Structure formats: C-alpha cells, structure tokens
Coordinates of C-alpha atoms in Angstrom, one line a residue:
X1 CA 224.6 91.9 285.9
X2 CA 226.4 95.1 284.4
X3 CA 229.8 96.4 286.4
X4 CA 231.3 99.8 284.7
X5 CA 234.9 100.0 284.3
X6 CA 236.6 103.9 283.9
X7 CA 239.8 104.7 283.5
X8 CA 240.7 107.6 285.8
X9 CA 243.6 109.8 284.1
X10 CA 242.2 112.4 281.0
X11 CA 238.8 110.7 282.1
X12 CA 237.6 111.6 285.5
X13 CA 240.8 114.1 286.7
X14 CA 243.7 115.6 284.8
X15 CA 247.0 113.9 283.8
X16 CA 249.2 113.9 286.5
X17 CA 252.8 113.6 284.9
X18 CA 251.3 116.3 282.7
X19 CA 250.4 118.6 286.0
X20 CA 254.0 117.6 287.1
X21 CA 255.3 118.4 284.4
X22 CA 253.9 122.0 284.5
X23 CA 255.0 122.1 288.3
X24 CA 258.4 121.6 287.6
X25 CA 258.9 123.0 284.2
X26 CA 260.2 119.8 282.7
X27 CA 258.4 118.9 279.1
X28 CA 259.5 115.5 278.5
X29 CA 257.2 114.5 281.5
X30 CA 254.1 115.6 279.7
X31 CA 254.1 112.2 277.5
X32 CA 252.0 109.8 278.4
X33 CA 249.6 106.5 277.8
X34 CA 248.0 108.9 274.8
X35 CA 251.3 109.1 273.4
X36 CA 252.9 105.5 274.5
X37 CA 251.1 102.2 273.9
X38 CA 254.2 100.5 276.3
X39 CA 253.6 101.5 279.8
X40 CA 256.8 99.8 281.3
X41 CA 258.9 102.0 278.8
X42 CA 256.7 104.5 279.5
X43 CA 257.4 104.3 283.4
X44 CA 261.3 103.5 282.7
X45 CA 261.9 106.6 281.0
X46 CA 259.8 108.4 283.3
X47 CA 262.2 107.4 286.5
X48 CA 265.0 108.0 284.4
X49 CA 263.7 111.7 284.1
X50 CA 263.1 111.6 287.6
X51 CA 266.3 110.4 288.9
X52 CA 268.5 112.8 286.6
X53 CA 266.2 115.5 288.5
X54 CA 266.2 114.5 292.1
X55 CA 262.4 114.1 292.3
X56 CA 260.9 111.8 293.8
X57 CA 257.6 110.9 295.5
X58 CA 257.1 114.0 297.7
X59 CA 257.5 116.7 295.2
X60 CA 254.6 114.3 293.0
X61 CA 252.2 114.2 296.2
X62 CA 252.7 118.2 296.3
X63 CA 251.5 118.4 292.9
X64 CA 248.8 115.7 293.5
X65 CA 247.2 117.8 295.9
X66 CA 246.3 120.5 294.0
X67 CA 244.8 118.4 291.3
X68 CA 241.1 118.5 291.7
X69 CA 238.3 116.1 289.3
X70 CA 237.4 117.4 285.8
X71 CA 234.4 119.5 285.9
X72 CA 231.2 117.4 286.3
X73 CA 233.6 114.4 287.2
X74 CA 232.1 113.5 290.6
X75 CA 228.6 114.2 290.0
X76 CA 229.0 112.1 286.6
X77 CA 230.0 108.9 289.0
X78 CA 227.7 109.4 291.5
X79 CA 225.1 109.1 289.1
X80 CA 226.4 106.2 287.4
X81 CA 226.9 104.9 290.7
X82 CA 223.4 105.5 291.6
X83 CA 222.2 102.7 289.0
X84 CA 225.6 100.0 288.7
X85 CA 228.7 99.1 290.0
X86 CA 231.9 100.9 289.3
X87 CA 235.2 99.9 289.7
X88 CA 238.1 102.7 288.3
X89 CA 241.0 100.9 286.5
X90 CA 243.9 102.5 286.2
X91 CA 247.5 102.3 285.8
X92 CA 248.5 104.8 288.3
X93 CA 250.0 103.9 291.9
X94 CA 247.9 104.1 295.2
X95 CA 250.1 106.5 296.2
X96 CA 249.0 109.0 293.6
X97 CA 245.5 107.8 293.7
X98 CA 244.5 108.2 297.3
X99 CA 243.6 112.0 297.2
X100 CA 242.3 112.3 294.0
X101 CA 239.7 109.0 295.3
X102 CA 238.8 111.2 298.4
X103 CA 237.7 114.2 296.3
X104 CA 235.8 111.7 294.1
X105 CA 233.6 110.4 296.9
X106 CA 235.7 107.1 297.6
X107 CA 234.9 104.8 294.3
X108 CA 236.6 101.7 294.0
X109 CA 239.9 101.4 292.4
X110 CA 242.3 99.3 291.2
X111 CA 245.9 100.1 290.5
X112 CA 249.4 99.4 291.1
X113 CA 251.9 100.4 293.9
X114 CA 255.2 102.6 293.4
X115 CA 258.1 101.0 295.5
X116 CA 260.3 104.0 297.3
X117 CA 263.2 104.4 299.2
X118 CA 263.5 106.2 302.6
X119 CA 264.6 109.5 301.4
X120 CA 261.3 109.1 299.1
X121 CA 263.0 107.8 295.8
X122 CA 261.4 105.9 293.4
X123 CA 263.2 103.0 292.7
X124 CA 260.5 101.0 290.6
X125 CA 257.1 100.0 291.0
X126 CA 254.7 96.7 291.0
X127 CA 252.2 96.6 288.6
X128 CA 249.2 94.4 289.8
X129 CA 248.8 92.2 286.8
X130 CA 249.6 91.7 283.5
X131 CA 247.7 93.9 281.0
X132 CA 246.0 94.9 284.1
X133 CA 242.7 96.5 282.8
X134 CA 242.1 93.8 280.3
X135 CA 242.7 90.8 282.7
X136 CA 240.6 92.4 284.9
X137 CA 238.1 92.9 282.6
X138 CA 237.8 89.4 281.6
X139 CA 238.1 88.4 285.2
X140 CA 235.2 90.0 286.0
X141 CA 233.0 88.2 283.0
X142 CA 234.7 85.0 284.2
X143 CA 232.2 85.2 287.6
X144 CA 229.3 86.4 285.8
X145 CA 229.1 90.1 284.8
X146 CA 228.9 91.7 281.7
X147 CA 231.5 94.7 281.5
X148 CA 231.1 98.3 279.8
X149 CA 234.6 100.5 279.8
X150 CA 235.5 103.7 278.6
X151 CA 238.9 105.5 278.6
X152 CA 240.9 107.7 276.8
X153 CA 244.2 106.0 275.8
X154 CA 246.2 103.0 274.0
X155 CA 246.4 101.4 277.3
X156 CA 242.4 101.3 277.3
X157 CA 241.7 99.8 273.9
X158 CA 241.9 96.2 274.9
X159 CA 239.2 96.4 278.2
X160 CA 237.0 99.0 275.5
X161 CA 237.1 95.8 272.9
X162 CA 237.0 93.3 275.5
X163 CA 233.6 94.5 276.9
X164 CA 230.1 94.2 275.9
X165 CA 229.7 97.7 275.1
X166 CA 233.2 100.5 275.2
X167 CA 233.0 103.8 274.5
X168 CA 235.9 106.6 274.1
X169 CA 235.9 109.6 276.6
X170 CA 237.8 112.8 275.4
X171 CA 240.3 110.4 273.8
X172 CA 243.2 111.8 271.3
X173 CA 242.2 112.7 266.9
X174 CA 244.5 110.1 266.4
X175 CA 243.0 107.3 268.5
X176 CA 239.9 107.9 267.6
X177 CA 240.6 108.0 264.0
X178 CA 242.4 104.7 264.8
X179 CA 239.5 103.2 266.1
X180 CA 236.5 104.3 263.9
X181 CA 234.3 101.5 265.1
X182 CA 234.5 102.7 268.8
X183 CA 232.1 105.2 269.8
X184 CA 233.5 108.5 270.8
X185 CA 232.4 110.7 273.5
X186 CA 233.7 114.3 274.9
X187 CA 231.0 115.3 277.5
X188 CA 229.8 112.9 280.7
X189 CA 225.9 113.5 279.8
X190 CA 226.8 111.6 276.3
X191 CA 228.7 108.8 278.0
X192 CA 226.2 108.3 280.9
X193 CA 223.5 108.0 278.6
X194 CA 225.6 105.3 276.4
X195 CA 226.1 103.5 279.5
X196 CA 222.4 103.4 280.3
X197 CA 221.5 102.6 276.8
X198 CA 223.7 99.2 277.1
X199 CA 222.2 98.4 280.1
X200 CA 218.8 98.8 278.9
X201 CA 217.3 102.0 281.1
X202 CA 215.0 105.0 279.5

C-alpha cells in the first residue's frame, strides 16, 4: 500500500514569502527553505522582518490570493490522485494554505498553524511536530504503507531519504549537486511516471 507525499511550496504553487516579497518590495523575504536548512531560524528572522515592517497576516492573505498553482500543477495531482493516496506535507500554516488547497481541488494537507493577535500580528506560530515531514513519513510506514516523497528543499531531504522511493522536483543546482544519488526531476510528466514506476504500473 503506496501513499505519495509532496511538498507544496516551489513544487505544486510558487514561494509565497518570495511572492510577498515581490508585493512589498522587501528582498530579505525572498530567502527561504532552499536557502535555510533551520526552519525555526528561518521563521524567527522572518517575523523579525515582519514586525520591523508592520505586516502581518492580512497584507500575506492579500498576496496569497493572487497566487495561483504552477502550470500543470492541479492536473499533475489529479492524476496521481487517480491511482494513490496523497497527502501534501508542508511547512507552511493553514492560514496560508487554505486558498491555494481550494484552487488545487481540495487534497489533503498537513501543516502547521500561525498564532496572531487581534489587530492580525503574528506573534509566533505552532509547528505540528518535530521534523514534521519526516515523522510523518515514518508514521505512516509505522501502520503499514510504503511512502514515495518528492520536494524541492533542505527541509525535504529527510522524508525523500526516508521513503521507499524520493525523487527531487525543480529543486536548487546546489541541492541537487548535494545529493547526486537522488533522482532529479523538473517537469510533472517525469515525476508522475517515477511515481508509477515505484509502484509498479505501465
């Protein structure tokens, strides 16, 4: 029994601290689990930016809307969803999420939650577990399933490894140089058809 895990940011829709970071003209918001293999540094510095700024959640969901799925993005998963299970592990928050999982035909996700004050601040967030795309990885194989993963990031290496098959998607020179022994991918036909070749279908 195969279940698919995905990554969703750089693999199925755009960065959205890099689409912020357009939005508001602000370059240091542009860095992100490509570039920084610590994600609570990685969050820390990105409140701090936020906080010197006076953004906060609403001027993030404005962006968010306009964000639409890579090309070929939703019809890619509702192929693969046509055959196995998916679930889309990520290291965003629900509140970003939400949207971006309605234009992507509702597939299920798990993430973390931002925590906000009433003027729409955010104050810090929860992450959902430890390592949360590895542990979930291997809680899946704990109740029976084998697991294939692809993303594009640091924060993606350890599910990729964990799995019985991980592949790369449109994943940074650098980490894939990093990682020789990891298949690498850039278009969806090439990553469905890895998929299916792990799980044994013509």
């Amino acid at each position: 029994m195969f279940i698919t895990c995905l990554d969703m940011e750089g693999v199925l829709v755009p960065e959205i601290w890099i689409a912020f970071s357009e939005t508001t003209g602000i370059p240091e918001l542009r860095r992100t689990t490509r570039d920084e293999p610590d994600y609570d540094k990685l969050m820390k510095w990105r409140l701090g930016i936020l906080r010197e700024h006076n953004l906060g959640l609403t001027e993030i969901q404005n962006t968010i809307a306009k964000i639409d799925p890579m090309p070929g993005a939703r019809e890619f998963l509702d192929e693969l969803r046509s055959f196995t299970q998916v679930i889309i592990l990520s290291d965003t928050f629900e509140q970003f999420a939400a949207p971006l999982m309605e234009k992507l035909n509702r597939p299920t996700i798990f993430c973390n939650t931002l925590e906000t004050a009433p003027g729409g601040e955010i104050t810090g967030y929860k992450m959902r577990c430890e390592k949360s795309k590895l542990t979930t990885v291997r809680a899946l194989q704990s109740i029976g399933y084998d697991t294939i993963a692809s993303g594009d990031s640091f924060n993606d290496l350890g599910m990729i490894r964990a799995s019985k098959a991980g592949f790369l998607f449109k994943s940074t020179p650098k980490i894939i140089a990093d990682n020789p022994d990891i298949s690498a991918y850039e278009e969806y036909g090439e990553l469905l058809a890895a998929i299916k070749r792990t799980m044994g279908i013509c």
